[in-house]
Amino acid sequence: MLTADTGSPWNSAATAAYQGHVFGAFLWARCVSNADLVSNADPVHAWVERMLDLHDGLGRRALRISDLDDAYR
């Protein structure tokens, strides 16, 4: 479970910890759904956006259901 903002970009410490596992669930849901998972007003939104930008935006480049022809829309 994510905790309140600690001032760290990772929410738990100066470096990443369990967030990789939590982000995996967000990334999976982002790939298989076109729904907005988190409101822009939610503090978690900024964290998800930072995670998507890691490793030169690898998460943003992940194939999404909307990228497939004839996919459920």
Short mmCIF file of N, CA, C and O in Angstrom, two decimals:
data_model
loop_
_atom_site.label_atom_id
_atom_site.label_comp_id
_atom_site.label_asym_id
_atom_site.label_seq_id
_atom_site.Cartn_x
_atom_site.Cartn_y
_atom_site.Cartn_z
N MET A 1 0.85 -1.17 0.00
CA MET A 1 0.00 0.00 0.00
C MET A 1 0.89 1.23 0.00
O MET A 1 1.84 1.30 0.74
N LEU A 2 0.55 2.19 -0.84
CA LEU A 2 1.32 3.42 -0.88
C LEU A 2 1.02 4.25 0.34
O LEU A 2 -0.10 4.27 0.85
N THR A 3 2.02 4.96 0.81
CA THR A 3 1.84 5.81 1.98
C THR A 3 1.80 7.26 1.55
O THR A 3 2.01 7.58 0.39
N ALA A 4 1.58 8.13 2.49
CA ALA A 4 1.56 9.57 2.21
C ALA A 4 2.92 10.00 1.67
O ALA A 4 3.94 9.37 1.91
N ASP A 5 2.92 11.09 0.95
CA ASP A 5 4.14 11.61 0.36
C ASP A 5 5.18 11.90 1.43
O ASP A 5 4.92 12.59 2.39
N THR A 6 6.38 11.35 1.25
CA THR A 6 7.47 11.54 2.21
C THR A 6 8.47 12.58 1.74
O THR A 6 9.47 12.80 2.39
N GLY A 7 8.20 13.18 0.58
CA GLY A 7 9.15 14.12 0.02
C GLY A 7 10.13 13.43 -0.92
O GLY A 7 10.86 14.07 -1.65
N SER A 8 10.15 12.12 -0.91
CA SER A 8 10.99 11.34 -1.80
C SER A 8 10.20 11.00 -3.05
O SER A 8 9.01 10.74 -2.97
N PRO A 9 10.85 10.99 -4.22
CA PRO A 9 10.11 10.62 -5.42
C PRO A 9 9.64 9.17 -5.41
O PRO A 9 8.84 8.76 -6.21
N TRP A 10 10.12 8.38 -4.46
CA TRP A 10 9.77 6.96 -4.40
C TRP A 10 8.75 6.63 -3.34
O TRP A 10 8.26 5.52 -3.25
N ASN A 11 8.40 7.57 -2.49
CA ASN A 11 7.39 7.41 -1.43
C ASN A 11 7.84 6.58 -0.23
O ASN A 11 7.19 6.60 0.78
N SER A 12 8.92 5.80 -0.32
CA SER A 12 9.27 4.99 0.84
C SER A 12 10.66 5.30 1.39
O SER A 12 10.92 5.10 2.55
N ALA A 13 11.54 5.76 0.55
CA ALA A 13 12.92 6.02 0.96
C ALA A 13 13.61 6.82 -0.13
O ALA A 13 12.97 7.29 -1.06
N ALA A 14 14.91 6.94 -0.02
CA ALA A 14 15.67 7.68 -1.02
C ALA A 14 15.78 6.91 -2.34
O ALA A 14 16.10 7.47 -3.37
N THR A 15 15.54 5.60 -2.30
CA THR A 15 15.59 4.78 -3.51
C THR A 15 14.33 3.94 -3.61
O THR A 15 13.57 3.82 -2.66
N ALA A 16 14.14 3.33 -4.75
CA ALA A 16 12.96 2.49 -4.96
C ALA A 16 12.99 1.26 -4.06
O ALA A 16 14.05 0.73 -3.77
N ALA A 17 11.83 0.82 -3.63
CA ALA A 17 11.72 -0.38 -2.81
C ALA A 17 10.62 -1.26 -3.40
O ALA A 17 10.78 -1.80 -4.47
N TYR A 18 9.50 -1.37 -2.73
CA TYR A 18 8.40 -2.21 -3.17
C TYR A 18 7.62 -1.61 -4.34
O TYR A 18 6.79 -2.29 -4.94
N GLN A 19 7.87 -0.37 -4.69
CA GLN A 19 7.08 0.30 -5.71
C GLN A 19 7.11 -0.41 -7.06
O GLN A 19 6.16 -0.33 -7.81
N GLY A 20 8.19 -1.09 -7.37
CA GLY A 20 8.26 -1.81 -8.62
C GLY A 20 7.17 -2.85 -8.73
O GLY A 20 6.56 -3.04 -9.79
N HIS A 21 6.87 -3.50 -7.61
CA HIS A 21 5.80 -4.50 -7.60
C HIS A 21 4.43 -3.84 -7.72
O HIS A 21 3.57 -4.32 -8.46
N VAL A 22 4.24 -2.74 -7.02
CA VAL A 22 2.97 -2.01 -7.09
C VAL A 22 2.80 -1.44 -8.49
O VAL A 22 1.72 -1.52 -9.08
N PHE A 23 3.87 -0.86 -9.04
CA PHE A 23 3.78 -0.27 -10.37
C PHE A 23 3.46 -1.32 -11.42
O PHE A 23 2.76 -1.04 -12.39
N GLY A 24 3.94 -2.54 -11.24
CA GLY A 24 3.64 -3.61 -12.18
C GLY A 24 2.14 -3.80 -12.34
O GLY A 24 1.64 -4.02 -13.46
N ALA A 25 1.40 -3.69 -11.26
CA ALA A 25 -0.07 -3.81 -11.33
C ALA A 25 -0.66 -2.64 -12.11
O ALA A 25 -1.56 -2.82 -12.93
N PHE A 26 -0.16 -1.43 -11.87
CA PHE A 26 -0.63 -0.27 -12.61
C PHE A 26 -0.31 -0.41 -14.10
O PHE A 26 -1.13 -0.10 -14.96
N LEU A 27 0.90 -0.87 -14.41
CA LEU A 27 1.30 -1.00 -15.81
C LEU A 27 0.47 -2.06 -16.52
O LEU A 27 0.03 -1.86 -17.66
N TRP A 28 0.23 -3.18 -15.85
CA TRP A 28 -0.61 -4.22 -16.45
C TRP A 28 -2.00 -3.65 -16.75
O TRP A 28 -2.52 -3.82 -17.85
N ALA A 29 -2.60 -2.99 -15.77
CA ALA A 29 -3.94 -2.42 -15.96
C ALA A 29 -3.93 -1.38 -17.07
O ALA A 29 -4.87 -1.31 -17.87
N ARG A 30 -2.88 -0.59 -17.17
CA ARG A 30 -2.76 0.42 -18.22
C ARG A 30 -2.68 -0.24 -19.60
O ARG A 30 -3.23 0.27 -20.57
N CYS A 31 -2.02 -1.38 -19.68
CA CYS A 31 -1.85 -2.07 -20.96
C CYS A 31 -3.13 -2.75 -21.45
O CYS A 31 -3.36 -2.84 -22.64
N VAL A 32 -3.94 -3.24 -20.54
CA VAL A 32 -5.13 -4.01 -20.94
C VAL A 32 -6.42 -3.21 -20.89
O VAL A 32 -7.48 -3.75 -21.18
N SER A 33 -6.34 -1.94 -20.55
CA SER A 33 -7.54 -1.12 -20.42
C SER A 33 -7.28 0.29 -20.96
O SER A 33 -6.15 0.79 -20.87
N ASN A 34 -8.31 0.92 -21.47
CA ASN A 34 -8.22 2.31 -21.89
C ASN A 34 -8.69 3.26 -20.80
O ASN A 34 -8.68 4.47 -20.98
N ALA A 35 -9.12 2.72 -19.68
CA ALA A 35 -9.65 3.54 -18.59
C ALA A 35 -8.54 4.33 -17.91
O ALA A 35 -7.39 3.90 -17.84
N ASP A 36 -8.90 5.52 -17.43
CA ASP A 36 -7.97 6.29 -16.60
C ASP A 36 -7.95 5.62 -15.23
O ASP A 36 -8.98 5.52 -14.56
N LEU A 37 -6.78 5.17 -14.82
CA LEU A 37 -6.68 4.39 -13.59
C LEU A 37 -6.69 5.26 -12.34
O LEU A 37 -7.19 4.85 -11.31
N VAL A 38 -6.10 6.44 -12.45
CA VAL A 38 -5.97 7.32 -11.29
C VAL A 38 -6.32 8.73 -11.74
O VAL A 38 -5.86 9.19 -12.79
N SER A 39 -7.10 9.43 -10.97
CA SER A 39 -7.46 10.81 -11.27
C SER A 39 -6.21 11.70 -11.27
O SER A 39 -5.29 11.49 -10.49
N ASN A 40 -6.19 12.69 -12.14
CA ASN A 40 -5.07 13.63 -12.17
C ASN A 40 -4.90 14.35 -10.84
O ASN A 40 -3.81 14.82 -10.52
N ALA A 41 -5.96 14.47 -10.07
CA ALA A 41 -5.91 15.15 -8.78
C ALA A 41 -5.33 14.26 -7.67
O ALA A 41 -4.96 14.76 -6.61
N ASP A 42 -5.24 12.98 -7.91
CA ASP A 42 -4.72 12.03 -6.91
C ASP A 42 -3.20 12.12 -6.85
O ASP A 42 -2.54 12.13 -7.89
N PRO A 43 -2.60 12.18 -5.66
CA PRO A 43 -1.14 12.23 -5.55
C PRO A 43 -0.46 11.02 -6.19
O PRO A 43 0.69 11.11 -6.62
N VAL A 44 -1.15 9.90 -6.26
CA VAL A 44 -0.57 8.71 -6.88
C VAL A 44 -0.34 8.93 -8.37
O VAL A 44 0.57 8.35 -8.96
N HIS A 45 -1.14 9.79 -9.00
CA HIS A 45 -1.00 10.05 -10.43
C HIS A 45 0.41 10.53 -10.77
O HIS A 45 1.01 10.04 -11.73
N ALA A 46 0.94 11.47 -10.01
CA ALA A 46 2.29 11.99 -10.27
C ALA A 46 3.32 10.88 -10.13
O ALA A 46 4.28 10.80 -10.91
N TRP A 47 3.13 10.01 -9.16
CA TRP A 47 4.06 8.89 -8.96
C TRP A 47 4.02 7.93 -10.15
O TRP A 47 5.05 7.52 -10.65
N VAL A 48 2.81 7.60 -10.61
CA VAL A 48 2.68 6.71 -11.77
C VAL A 48 3.35 7.35 -12.98
O VAL A 48 4.06 6.67 -13.73
N GLU A 49 3.15 8.64 -13.18
CA GLU A 49 3.77 9.33 -14.31
C GLU A 49 5.30 9.26 -14.22
O GLU A 49 5.98 9.03 -15.23
N ARG A 50 5.86 9.43 -13.04
CA ARG A 50 7.32 9.32 -12.86
C ARG A 50 7.80 7.90 -13.17
O ARG A 50 8.83 7.71 -13.81
N MET A 51 7.03 6.92 -12.72
CA MET A 51 7.42 5.54 -12.98
C MET A 51 7.37 5.23 -14.48
O MET A 51 8.23 4.52 -15.00
N LEU A 52 6.39 5.75 -15.19
CA LEU A 52 6.29 5.54 -16.64
C LEU A 52 7.48 6.14 -17.37
O LEU A 52 7.88 5.66 -18.42
N ASP A 53 8.06 7.21 -16.80
CA ASP A 53 9.19 7.89 -17.43
C ASP A 53 10.55 7.24 -17.14
O ASP A 53 11.54 7.57 -17.80
N LEU A 54 10.60 6.33 -16.17
CA LEU A 54 11.87 5.68 -15.84
C LEU A 54 12.43 4.91 -17.04
O LEU A 54 11.67 4.48 -17.92
N HIS A 55 13.71 4.74 -17.07
CA HIS A 55 14.39 3.98 -18.12
C HIS A 55 14.03 4.50 -19.51
O HIS A 55 13.63 3.75 -20.40
N ASP A 56 14.15 5.83 -19.64
CA ASP A 56 13.87 6.50 -20.91
C ASP A 56 12.44 6.26 -21.40
O ASP A 56 12.20 6.12 -22.60
N GLY A 57 11.49 6.19 -20.48
CA GLY A 57 10.08 6.06 -20.85
C GLY A 57 9.65 4.67 -21.27
O GLY A 57 8.66 4.51 -21.98
N LEU A 58 10.35 3.66 -20.78
CA LEU A 58 10.02 2.28 -21.15
C LEU A 58 8.56 1.94 -20.87
O LEU A 58 7.88 1.32 -21.68
N GLY A 59 8.04 2.35 -19.72
CA GLY A 59 6.65 2.06 -19.37
C GLY A 59 5.67 2.70 -20.33
O GLY A 59 4.64 2.12 -20.67
N ARG A 60 5.97 3.90 -20.79
CA ARG A 60 5.09 4.59 -21.74
C ARG A 60 5.06 3.89 -23.10
O ARG A 60 4.09 3.99 -23.82
N ARG A 61 6.14 3.21 -23.43
CA ARG A 61 6.22 2.54 -24.73
C ARG A 61 5.63 1.13 -24.70
O ARG A 61 5.57 0.48 -25.75
N ALA A 62 5.19 0.67 -23.55
CA ALA A 62 4.59 -0.66 -23.46
C ALA A 62 3.34 -0.72 -24.33
O ALA A 62 2.54 0.22 -24.36
N LEU A 63 3.17 -1.81 -25.05
CA LEU A 63 2.02 -2.01 -25.93
C LEU A 63 0.73 -1.96 -25.13
O LEU A 63 0.62 -2.56 -24.06
N ARG A 64 -0.24 -1.20 -25.63
CA ARG A 64 -1.54 -1.09 -24.98
C ARG A 64 -2.60 -1.72 -25.87
O ARG A 64 -2.44 -1.81 -27.08
N ILE A 65 -3.70 -2.11 -25.28
CA ILE A 65 -4.79 -2.73 -26.02
C ILE A 65 -5.27 -1.81 -27.13
O ILE A 65 -5.61 -2.25 -28.23
N SER A 66 -5.23 -0.51 -26.90
CA SER A 66 -5.68 0.45 -27.91
C SER A 66 -4.72 0.53 -29.09
O SER A 66 -5.08 1.07 -30.13
N ASP A 67 -3.52 -0.01 -28.95
CA ASP A 67 -2.54 -0.02 -30.04
C ASP A 67 -2.82 -1.14 -31.05
O ASP A 67 -2.26 -1.12 -32.14
N LEU A 68 -3.65 -2.10 -30.68
CA LEU A 68 -3.92 -3.25 -31.54
C LEU A 68 -5.10 -2.97 -32.47
O LEU A 68 -6.12 -2.46 -32.04
N ASP A 69 -4.95 -3.34 -33.72
CA ASP A 69 -6.07 -3.22 -34.66
C ASP A 69 -7.17 -4.21 -34.25
O ASP A 69 -6.90 -5.33 -33.82
N ASP A 70 -8.39 -3.78 -34.39
CA ASP A 70 -9.57 -4.59 -34.07
C ASP A 70 -9.63 -5.02 -32.61
O ASP A 70 -10.28 -6.01 -32.27
N ALA A 71 -8.96 -4.29 -31.74
CA ALA A 71 -9.03 -4.59 -30.31
C ALA A 71 -10.34 -4.06 -29.74
O ALA A 71 -10.96 -3.15 -30.29
N TYR A 72 -10.75 -4.63 -28.65
CA TYR A 72 -11.95 -4.17 -27.96
C TYR A 72 -11.78 -2.71 -27.59
O TYR A 72 -10.76 -2.32 -27.05
N ARG A 73 -12.74 -1.90 -27.88
CA ARG A 73 -12.67 -0.46 -27.58
C ARG A 73 -13.83 -0.07 -26.70
O ARG A 73 -14.91 -0.39 -26.83
#
